[in-house]
Amino acid sequence: MAEPIGFLFPRSPQGRASLISEPPWYYSSTAATVEYRTNPDNVRAVLPEQLALDEDDPGLVAMVFSDVQSCSEGGEELLDPVLSQYGEVFLAVKARYRGVLYTRIVYIWVTRDFSLGRGIHMGYPKKIGSVHMTRPHPYGPAPRVAPGGRFGASLAVADRRLAEARFTLREQVDRGPSVTSRPLLHSRLLRSIEPGGPDSLDELVAHSEVELESGRPWAADGDLRLFESPGEELATLSVDEIVGAYYQQAAGRWDGGTLLSSRLSDEDPA
């Protein structure tokens, strides 16, 4: 009798029941970003001990709202959009590890379970939320991707609004947001099944992401509001100063990463 197969769970006789397919995964997204400064102590509080703040601008962070289409090799999911389309919102910070500056996503919400499943594998701390973004259109009252185009975005979790942003496009620029321009550094974590037992998985990983295409970013006038919620801590990274806002369409490919350290193997002399 053959073993059930699948990249993640559940594994099944043919593997089609798995929450996610085998990488590589391809992404096409429209992202609206607000970069702002918060108290550096707020950033320090969401980083593990082995990571250091960016000494150049330790309080600079980015809130990103994305409208995403994704697929595996061959792109079949794009013909069944419920399997490819989702919304995503995340809060990114900068962190140093062994002298190298990385981007680290400390909070992230998505609208579909397959995206959450990828997060389990990749080390994103994903949760389910409700995401809405204004979509551009060349006709009617919808905004154009052009000077003066006005866009809104919002995030709600467990029936409570956590964030909302507004953007007014100004002009295309050569560089987009700086916080999200570094390699990604994430943690893959899993508690022991035994109460009080050591973690079963505790890895620090860097992602290997290859950008395939990217349009020139639009600089925008942006505004961001964060709201308190009894089940979330996003608002602790309070908005002290808006630094910049951007709107950009891009595509990328993900096919694995690099294990930087494992606390379990470091502590195990075997």
PDB file of C-alpha atoms in Angstrom:
ATOM      1  CA  MET A   1       0.000   0.000   0.000  1.00  0.00           C
ATOM      2  CA  ALA A   2       1.438   3.389  -1.061  1.00  0.00           C
ATOM      3  CA  GLU A   3       2.057   6.152   1.468  1.00  0.00           C
ATOM      4  CA  PRO A   4      -0.217   9.245   1.226  1.00  0.00           C
ATOM      5  CA  ILE A   5       1.568  12.148  -0.475  1.00  0.00           C
ATOM      6  CA  GLY A   6       1.410  15.956  -0.533  1.00  0.00           C
ATOM      7  CA  PHE A   7       3.686  18.930   0.058  1.00  0.00           C
ATOM      8  CA  LEU A   8       1.929  19.954   3.279  1.00  0.00           C
ATOM      9  CA  PHE A   9      -1.138  18.590   5.047  1.00  0.00           C
ATOM     10  CA  PRO A  10      -3.428  16.774   4.553  1.00  0.00           C
ATOM     11  CA  ARG A  11      -1.530  14.095   2.665  1.00  0.00           C
ATOM     12  CA  SER A  12      -3.702  11.914   0.458  1.00  0.00           C
ATOM     13  CA  PRO A  13      -3.427   9.057  -2.074  1.00  0.00           C
ATOM     14  CA  GLN A  14      -2.969  11.429  -5.045  1.00  0.00           C
ATOM     15  CA  GLY A  15      -1.643  14.483  -3.200  1.00  0.00           C
ATOM     16  CA  ARG A  16      -4.359  16.811  -4.519  1.00  0.00           C
ATOM     17  CA  ALA A  17      -5.835  17.348  -1.049  1.00  0.00           C
ATOM     18  CA  SER A  18      -2.701  19.098   0.233  1.00  0.00           C
ATOM     19  CA  LEU A  19      -3.321  22.685   1.324  1.00  0.00           C
ATOM     20  CA  ILE A  20      -0.491  23.879  -0.927  1.00  0.00           C
ATOM     21  CA  SER A  21       1.313  22.574  -3.982  1.00  0.00           C
ATOM     22  CA  GLU A  22       5.016  21.977  -4.529  1.00  0.00           C
ATOM     23  CA  PRO A  23       7.151  25.125  -5.101  1.00  0.00           C
ATOM     24  CA  PRO A  24       8.143  27.114  -7.052  1.00  0.00           C
ATOM     25  CA  TRP A  25       5.355  29.614  -6.492  1.00  0.00           C
ATOM     26  CA  TYR A  26       4.766  32.643  -8.701  1.00  0.00           C
ATOM     27  CA  TYR A  27       3.244  35.938  -7.615  1.00  0.00           C
ATOM     28  CA  SER A  28       1.792  38.953  -9.403  1.00  0.00           C
ATOM     29  CA  SER A  29       0.798  41.734  -7.046  1.00  0.00           C
ATOM     30  CA  THR A  30      -0.259  45.329  -6.702  1.00  0.00           C
ATOM     31  CA  ALA A  31       1.208  46.778  -3.508  1.00  0.00           C
ATOM     32  CA  ALA A  32       0.470  50.048  -1.736  1.00  0.00           C
ATOM     33  CA  THR A  33       3.045  50.872   0.938  1.00  0.00           C
ATOM     34  CA  VAL A  34       3.323  53.469   3.680  1.00  0.00           C
ATOM     35  CA  GLU A  35       6.749  53.877   5.271  1.00  0.00           C
ATOM     36  CA  TYR A  36       6.737  55.541   8.673  1.00  0.00           C
ATOM     37  CA  ARG A  37       8.790  55.967  11.812  1.00  0.00           C
ATOM     38  CA  THR A  38       7.871  54.584  15.189  1.00  0.00           C
ATOM     39  CA  ASN A  39       9.797  54.492  18.446  1.00  0.00           C
ATOM     40  CA  PRO A  40      12.761  52.102  17.950  1.00  0.00           C
ATOM     41  CA  ASP A  41      11.801  50.413  21.215  1.00  0.00           C
ATOM     42  CA  ASN A  42       8.601  49.265  19.484  1.00  0.00           C
ATOM     43  CA  VAL A  43      10.687  47.548  16.792  1.00  0.00           C
ATOM     44  CA  ARG A  44      13.072  46.013  19.332  1.00  0.00           C
ATOM     45  CA  ALA A  45      10.081  44.495  21.153  1.00  0.00           C
ATOM     46  CA  VAL A  46       8.989  42.419  18.117  1.00  0.00           C
ATOM     47  CA  LEU A  47      12.451  41.041  17.274  1.00  0.00           C
ATOM     48  CA  PRO A  48      14.014  37.871  18.726  1.00  0.00           C
ATOM     49  CA  GLU A  49      17.185  38.272  20.759  1.00  0.00           C
ATOM     50  CA  GLN A  50      19.597  37.174  18.019  1.00  0.00           C
ATOM     51  CA  LEU A  51      18.516  40.007  15.719  1.00  0.00           C
ATOM     52  CA  ALA A  52      19.711  43.611  16.038  1.00  0.00           C
ATOM     53  CA  LEU A  53      18.105  46.896  15.040  1.00  0.00           C
ATOM     54  CA  ASP A  54      19.278  48.777  11.964  1.00  0.00           C
ATOM     55  CA  GLU A  55      21.477  51.432  13.509  1.00  0.00           C
ATOM     56  CA  ASP A  56      20.992  53.902  10.622  1.00  0.00           C
ATOM     57  CA  ASP A  57      17.217  54.342  11.024  1.00  0.00           C
ATOM     58  CA  PRO A  58      16.011  51.872  13.667  1.00  0.00           C
ATOM     59  CA  GLY A  59      12.424  53.099  13.838  1.00  0.00           C
ATOM     60  CA  LEU A  60      11.660  52.999  10.099  1.00  0.00           C
ATOM     61  CA  VAL A  61       8.983  50.422   9.243  1.00  0.00           C
ATOM     62  CA  ALA A  62       6.574  49.736   6.367  1.00  0.00           C
ATOM     63  CA  MET A  63       2.882  48.846   6.217  1.00  0.00           C
ATOM     64  CA  VAL A  64       2.065  47.085   2.940  1.00  0.00           C
ATOM     65  CA  PHE A  65      -1.360  46.347   1.426  1.00  0.00           C
ATOM     66  CA  SER A  66      -1.324  43.901  -1.502  1.00  0.00           C
ATOM     67  CA  ASP A  67      -3.771  42.508  -4.045  1.00  0.00           C
ATOM     68  CA  VAL A  68      -2.187  39.218  -5.142  1.00  0.00           C
ATOM     69  CA  GLN A  69      -2.572  36.511  -7.769  1.00  0.00           C
ATOM     70  CA  SER A  70      -0.377  33.452  -7.304  1.00  0.00           C
ATOM     71  CA  CYS A  71       0.131  30.046  -8.860  1.00  0.00           C
ATOM     72  CA  SER A  72       2.421  27.034  -9.009  1.00  0.00           C
ATOM     73  CA  GLU A  73       4.371  25.816 -12.042  1.00  0.00           C
ATOM     74  CA  GLY A  74       2.100  25.838 -15.115  1.00  0.00           C
ATOM     75  CA  GLY A  75      -0.308  28.478 -13.771  1.00  0.00           C
ATOM     76  CA  GLU A  76      -3.438  26.318 -13.655  1.00  0.00           C
ATOM     77  CA  GLU A  77      -4.685  28.130 -10.534  1.00  0.00           C
ATOM     78  CA  LEU A  78      -5.105  31.321 -12.572  1.00  0.00           C
ATOM     79  CA  LEU A  79      -7.941  29.636 -14.490  1.00  0.00           C
ATOM     80  CA  ASP A  80      -9.724  28.895 -11.188  1.00  0.00           C
ATOM     81  CA  PRO A  81      -9.325  32.285  -9.456  1.00  0.00           C
ATOM     82  CA  VAL A  82     -10.541  31.126  -6.055  1.00  0.00           C
ATOM     83  CA  LEU A  83      -7.266  29.169  -5.911  1.00  0.00           C
ATOM     84  CA  SER A  84      -5.058  32.080  -6.949  1.00  0.00           C
ATOM     85  CA  GLN A  85      -6.424  35.421  -5.740  1.00  0.00           C
ATOM     86  CA  TYR A  86      -6.049  36.807  -2.228  1.00  0.00           C
ATOM     87  CA  GLY A  87      -5.424  39.954  -0.246  1.00  0.00           C
ATOM     88  CA  GLU A  88      -2.464  40.480   2.061  1.00  0.00           C
ATOM     89  CA  VAL A  89      -1.373  43.096   4.585  1.00  0.00           C
ATOM     90  CA  PHE A  90       1.883  43.062   6.502  1.00  0.00           C
ATOM     91  CA  LEU A  91       4.106  45.137   8.756  1.00  0.00           C
ATOM     92  CA  ALA A  92       7.793  44.958   7.804  1.00  0.00           C
ATOM     93  CA  VAL A  93      10.816  46.101   9.801  1.00  0.00           C
ATOM     94  CA  LYS A  94      14.574  46.079   9.272  1.00  0.00           C
ATOM     95  CA  ALA A  95      16.840  43.788  11.283  1.00  0.00           C
ATOM     96  CA  ARG A  96      20.498  42.773  11.285  1.00  0.00           C
ATOM     97  CA  TYR A  97      21.820  39.257  11.664  1.00  0.00           C
ATOM     98  CA  ARG A  98      25.571  38.662  11.738  1.00  0.00           C
ATOM     99  CA  GLY A  99      26.138  42.065  10.181  1.00  0.00           C
ATOM    100  CA  VAL A 100      23.713  41.641   7.253  1.00  0.00           C
ATOM    101  CA  LEU A 101      20.626  43.857   6.957  1.00  0.00           C
ATOM    102  CA  TYR A 102      17.357  42.036   6.243  1.00  0.00           C
ATOM    103  CA  THR A 103      13.654  42.733   5.906  1.00  0.00           C
ATOM    104  CA  ARG A 104      11.542  40.927   8.491  1.00  0.00           C
ATOM    105  CA  ILE A 105       7.759  40.698   8.409  1.00  0.00           C
ATOM    106  CA  VAL A 106       6.567  40.702  12.005  1.00  0.00           C
ATOM    107  CA  TYR A 107       2.778  40.747  11.441  1.00  0.00           C
ATOM    108  CA  ILE A 108       0.887  39.570   8.360  1.00  0.00           C
ATOM    109  CA  TRP A 109      -2.720  38.796   7.467  1.00  0.00           C
ATOM    110  CA  VAL A 110      -4.071  37.065   4.354  1.00  0.00           C
ATOM    111  CA  THR A 111      -7.547  36.236   3.097  1.00  0.00           C
ATOM    112  CA  ARG A 112      -7.072  32.648   1.885  1.00  0.00           C
ATOM    113  CA  ASP A 113      -6.002  29.413   3.563  1.00  0.00           C
ATOM    114  CA  PHE A 114      -3.548  28.376   0.828  1.00  0.00           C
ATOM    115  CA  SER A 115      -1.569  31.576   1.412  1.00  0.00           C
ATOM    116  CA  LEU A 116      -1.575  30.864   5.137  1.00  0.00           C
ATOM    117  CA  GLY A 117      -0.320  27.345   4.395  1.00  0.00           C
ATOM    118  CA  ARG A 118       2.613  28.724   2.425  1.00  0.00           C
ATOM    119  CA  GLY A 119       3.377  30.916   5.408  1.00  0.00           C
ATOM    120  CA  ILE A 120       3.664  27.842   7.634  1.00  0.00           C
ATOM    121  CA  HIS A 121       6.354  26.483   5.321  1.00  0.00           C
ATOM    122  CA  MET A 122       8.135  29.785   4.623  1.00  0.00           C
ATOM    123  CA  GLY A 123       8.176  31.205   8.146  1.00  0.00           C
ATOM    124  CA  TYR A 124       5.682  34.048   7.675  1.00  0.00           C
ATOM    125  CA  PRO A 125       3.586  34.615  10.834  1.00  0.00           C
ATOM    126  CA  LYS A 126       0.363  34.624   8.798  1.00  0.00           C
ATOM    127  CA  LYS A 127      -3.152  34.931  10.160  1.00  0.00           C
ATOM    128  CA  ILE A 128      -6.506  35.232   8.409  1.00  0.00           C
ATOM    129  CA  GLY A 129      -7.960  38.717   7.939  1.00  0.00           C
ATOM    130  CA  SER A 130     -10.202  40.794   5.696  1.00  0.00           C
ATOM    131  CA  VAL A 131      -8.364  42.952   3.137  1.00  0.00           C
ATOM    132  CA  HIS A 132      -9.807  45.467   0.686  1.00  0.00           C
ATOM    133  CA  MET A 133      -8.069  47.733  -1.829  1.00  0.00           C
ATOM    134  CA  THR A 134      -9.291  50.155  -4.463  1.00  0.00           C
ATOM    135  CA  ARG A 135      -8.621  48.657  -7.899  1.00  0.00           C
ATOM    136  CA  PRO A 136      -7.635  50.794 -10.892  1.00  0.00           C
ATOM    137  CA  HIS A 137      -9.655  50.777 -14.104  1.00  0.00           C
ATOM    138  CA  PRO A 138      -9.259  52.717 -17.360  1.00  0.00           C
ATOM    139  CA  TYR A 139     -12.956  53.702 -17.535  1.00  0.00           C
ATOM    140  CA  GLY A 140     -15.601  55.209 -15.288  1.00  0.00           C
ATOM    141  CA  PRO A 141     -15.092  56.608 -11.801  1.00  0.00           C
ATOM    142  CA  ALA A 142     -12.421  54.099 -10.720  1.00  0.00           C
ATOM    143  CA  PRO A 143      -8.954  55.660 -10.296  1.00  0.00           C
ATOM    144  CA  ARG A 144      -6.269  55.447 -12.943  1.00  0.00           C
ATOM    145  CA  VAL A 145      -2.639  54.541 -12.254  1.00  0.00           C
ATOM    146  CA  ALA A 146      -1.686  58.114 -13.095  1.00  0.00           C
ATOM    147  CA  PRO A 147      -0.962  61.385 -11.299  1.00  0.00           C
ATOM    148  CA  GLY A 148      -3.883  62.233  -9.030  1.00  0.00           C
ATOM    149  CA  GLY A 149      -5.169  58.655  -8.798  1.00  0.00           C
ATOM    150  CA  ARG A 150      -6.669  58.072  -5.353  1.00  0.00           C
ATOM    151  CA  PHE A 151      -6.678  54.661  -3.675  1.00  0.00           C
ATOM    152  CA  GLY A 152      -7.772  53.304  -0.319  1.00  0.00           C
ATOM    153  CA  ALA A 153      -6.919  50.129   1.586  1.00  0.00           C
ATOM    154  CA  SER A 154      -8.107  48.527   4.795  1.00  0.00           C
ATOM    155  CA  LEU A 155      -7.476  45.566   7.082  1.00  0.00           C
ATOM    156  CA  ALA A 156      -9.934  44.020   9.530  1.00  0.00           C
ATOM    157  CA  VAL A 157      -9.415  40.980  11.749  1.00  0.00           C
ATOM    158  CA  ALA A 158     -12.086  39.230  13.832  1.00  0.00           C
ATOM    159  CA  ASP A 159     -14.673  41.874  12.892  1.00  0.00           C
ATOM    160  CA  ARG A 160     -12.436  44.745  14.035  1.00  0.00           C
ATOM    161  CA  ARG A 161     -10.656  47.204  11.752  1.00  0.00           C
ATOM    162  CA  LEU A 162      -6.913  47.227  12.426  1.00  0.00           C
ATOM    163  CA  ALA A 163      -5.596  49.565   9.726  1.00  0.00           C
ATOM    164  CA  GLU A 164      -6.661  51.881   6.943  1.00  0.00           C
ATOM    165  CA  ALA A 165      -4.631  53.875   4.450  1.00  0.00           C
ATOM    166  CA  ARG A 166      -5.156  56.344   1.615  1.00  0.00           C
ATOM    167  CA  PHE A 167      -2.877  57.127  -1.302  1.00  0.00           C
ATOM    168  CA  THR A 168      -2.818  59.870  -3.938  1.00  0.00           C
ATOM    169  CA  LEU A 169      -0.351  59.146  -6.729  1.00  0.00           C
ATOM    170  CA  ARG A 170       2.111  61.899  -7.671  1.00  0.00           C
ATOM    171  CA  GLU A 171       4.760  60.667 -10.071  1.00  0.00           C
ATOM    172  CA  GLN A 172       6.825  57.650 -11.044  1.00  0.00           C
ATOM    173  CA  VAL A 173      10.200  57.354  -9.358  1.00  0.00           C
ATOM    174  CA  ASP A 174      13.251  55.149  -9.713  1.00  0.00           C
ATOM    175  CA  ARG A 175      13.221  53.727  -6.182  1.00  0.00           C
ATOM    176  CA  GLY A 176      10.399  52.347  -4.094  1.00  0.00           C
ATOM    177  CA  PRO A 177      10.186  51.698  -0.347  1.00  0.00           C
ATOM    178  CA  SER A 178      13.500  50.965   1.352  1.00  0.00           C
ATOM    179  CA  VAL A 179      12.266  48.788   4.231  1.00  0.00           C
ATOM    180  CA  THR A 180      11.077  46.008   1.909  1.00  0.00           C
ATOM    181  CA  SER A 181      14.076  46.100  -0.430  1.00  0.00           C
ATOM    182  CA  ARG A 182      16.268  43.676   1.540  1.00  0.00           C
ATOM    183  CA  PRO A 183      16.310  39.853   1.589  1.00  0.00           C
ATOM    184  CA  LEU A 184      13.646  38.348   3.817  1.00  0.00           C
ATOM    185  CA  LEU A 185      14.607  36.891   7.199  1.00  0.00           C
ATOM    186  CA  HIS A 186      11.986  34.771   8.959  1.00  0.00           C
ATOM    187  CA  SER A 187      11.562  32.214  11.725  1.00  0.00           C
ATOM    188  CA  ARG A 188      10.096  28.719  11.329  1.00  0.00           C
ATOM    189  CA  LEU A 189       8.639  27.703  14.679  1.00  0.00           C
ATOM    190  CA  LEU A 190       6.738  24.720  16.082  1.00  0.00           C
ATOM    191  CA  ARG A 191       6.016  23.916  19.712  1.00  0.00           C
ATOM    192  CA  SER A 192       6.550  20.467  21.184  1.00  0.00           C
ATOM    193  CA  ILE A 193       3.475  18.259  21.457  1.00  0.00           C
ATOM    194  CA  GLU A 194       4.522  17.546  25.062  1.00  0.00           C
ATOM    195  CA  PRO A 195       3.544  20.254  27.563  1.00  0.00           C
ATOM    196  CA  GLY A 196       6.666  22.085  28.656  1.00  0.00           C
ATOM    197  CA  GLY A 197       8.844  20.234  26.165  1.00  0.00           C
ATOM    198  CA  PRO A 198      11.477  21.951  23.999  1.00  0.00           C
ATOM    199  CA  ASP A 199      10.400  23.424  20.668  1.00  0.00           C
ATOM    200  CA  SER A 200      10.230  20.873  17.872  1.00  0.00           C
ATOM    201  CA  LEU A 201      11.329  23.470  15.283  1.00  0.00           C
ATOM    202  CA  ASP A 202      13.149  26.790  15.782  1.00  0.00           C
ATOM    203  CA  GLU A 203      14.936  27.915  12.626  1.00  0.00           C
ATOM    204  CA  LEU A 204      16.103  31.277  11.332  1.00  0.00           C
ATOM    205  CA  VAL A 205      15.850  31.313   7.530  1.00  0.00           C
ATOM    206  CA  ALA A 206      16.563  33.687   4.654  1.00  0.00           C
ATOM    207  CA  HIS A 207      14.403  33.573   1.540  1.00  0.00           C
ATOM    208  CA  SER A 208      15.712  33.225  -1.988  1.00  0.00           C
ATOM    209  CA  GLU A 209      13.272  35.315  -4.029  1.00  0.00           C
ATOM    210  CA  VAL A 210      13.903  36.168  -7.674  1.00  0.00           C
ATOM    211  CA  GLU A 211      12.078  39.202  -9.031  1.00  0.00           C
ATOM    212  CA  LEU A 212      10.895  38.550 -12.568  1.00  0.00           C
ATOM    213  CA  GLU A 213       9.272  41.852 -13.466  1.00  0.00           C
ATOM    214  CA  SER A 214       8.537  45.178 -11.839  1.00  0.00           C
ATOM    215  CA  GLY A 215       7.012  48.405 -12.997  1.00  0.00           C
ATOM    216  CA  ARG A 216       8.467  51.718 -11.862  1.00  0.00           C
ATOM    217  CA  PRO A 217       6.985  52.617  -8.482  1.00  0.00           C
ATOM    218  CA  TRP A 218       4.709  55.586  -8.016  1.00  0.00           C
ATOM    219  CA  ALA A 219       5.468  57.988  -5.197  1.00  0.00           C
ATOM    220  CA  ALA A 220       2.305  59.023  -3.414  1.00  0.00           C
ATOM    221  CA  ASP A 221       0.941  61.204  -0.671  1.00  0.00           C
ATOM    222  CA  GLY A 222      -0.111  58.674   1.940  1.00  0.00           C
ATOM    223  CA  ASP A 223      -1.882  58.452   5.254  1.00  0.00           C
ATOM    224  CA  LEU A 224      -2.080  55.503   7.658  1.00  0.00           C
ATOM    225  CA  ARG A 225      -4.174  54.880  10.745  1.00  0.00           C
ATOM    226  CA  LEU A 226      -3.794  51.927  13.121  1.00  0.00           C
ATOM    227  CA  PHE A 227      -6.463  50.842  15.588  1.00  0.00           C
ATOM    228  CA  GLU A 228      -6.449  48.983  18.886  1.00  0.00           C
ATOM    229  CA  SER A 229      -7.905  45.488  19.065  1.00  0.00           C
ATOM    230  CA  PRO A 230      -8.159  43.049  21.996  1.00  0.00           C
ATOM    231  CA  GLY A 231      -6.632  40.221  19.954  1.00  0.00           C
ATOM    232  CA  GLU A 232      -3.867  42.069  18.080  1.00  0.00           C
ATOM    233  CA  GLU A 233      -0.777  44.189  18.841  1.00  0.00           C
ATOM    234  CA  LEU A 234      -0.257  45.997  15.539  1.00  0.00           C
ATOM    235  CA  ALA A 235      -1.116  49.363  17.088  1.00  0.00           C
ATOM    236  CA  THR A 236       1.890  49.128  19.426  1.00  0.00           C
ATOM    237  CA  LEU A 237       4.006  50.068  16.376  1.00  0.00           C
ATOM    238  CA  SER A 238       2.400  53.498  16.418  1.00  0.00           C
ATOM    239  CA  VAL A 239       2.708  55.952  13.540  1.00  0.00           C
ATOM    240  CA  ASP A 240       4.923  58.816  14.699  1.00  0.00           C
ATOM    241  CA  GLU A 241       5.956  60.239  11.302  1.00  0.00           C
ATOM    242  CA  ILE A 242       4.960  59.366   7.722  1.00  0.00           C
ATOM    243  CA  VAL A 243       8.144  59.101   5.647  1.00  0.00           C
ATOM    244  CA  GLY A 244       6.767  58.140   2.216  1.00  0.00           C
ATOM    245  CA  ALA A 245       4.115  56.227   0.316  1.00  0.00           C
ATOM    246  CA  TYR A 246       4.341  54.113  -2.847  1.00  0.00           C
ATOM    247  CA  TYR A 247       2.188  52.186  -5.303  1.00  0.00           C
ATOM    248  CA  GLN A 248       3.725  49.466  -7.469  1.00  0.00           C
ATOM    249  CA  GLN A 249       2.903  46.414  -9.571  1.00  0.00           C
ATOM    250  CA  ALA A 250       5.431  43.578  -9.560  1.00  0.00           C
ATOM    251  CA  ALA A 251       5.896  39.846 -10.082  1.00  0.00           C
ATOM    252  CA  GLY A 252       8.146  37.389  -8.287  1.00  0.00           C
ATOM    253  CA  ARG A 253       9.078  33.734  -7.993  1.00  0.00           C
ATOM    254  CA  TRP A 254       9.793  31.826  -4.762  1.00  0.00           C
ATOM    255  CA  ASP A 255      11.592  28.501  -4.669  1.00  0.00           C
ATOM    256  CA  GLY A 256      13.116  27.988  -1.263  1.00  0.00           C
ATOM    257  CA  GLY A 257      15.553  29.641   1.055  1.00  0.00           C
ATOM    258  CA  THR A 258      18.631  29.188   3.228  1.00  0.00           C
ATOM    259  CA  LEU A 259      18.824  27.847   6.760  1.00  0.00           C
ATOM    260  CA  LEU A 260      20.862  30.372   8.742  1.00  0.00           C
ATOM    261  CA  SER A 261      20.630  28.783  12.184  1.00  0.00           C
ATOM    262  CA  SER A 262      18.687  26.231  14.193  1.00  0.00           C
ATOM    263  CA  ARG A 263      18.550  26.593  17.928  1.00  0.00           C
ATOM    264  CA  LEU A 264      17.743  22.915  18.253  1.00  0.00           C
ATOM    265  CA  SER A 265      20.830  21.738  16.362  1.00  0.00           C
ATOM    266  CA  ASP A 266      23.016  24.406  18.013  1.00  0.00           C
ATOM    267  CA  GLU A 267      22.007  23.108  21.439  1.00  0.00           C
ATOM    268  CA  ASP A 268      22.266  19.446  20.490  1.00  0.00           C
ATOM    269  CA  PRO A 269      25.896  18.265  20.606  1.00  0.00           C
ATOM    270  CA  ALA A 270      24.971  15.370  18.337  1.00  0.00           C
TER     271      ALA A 270
END
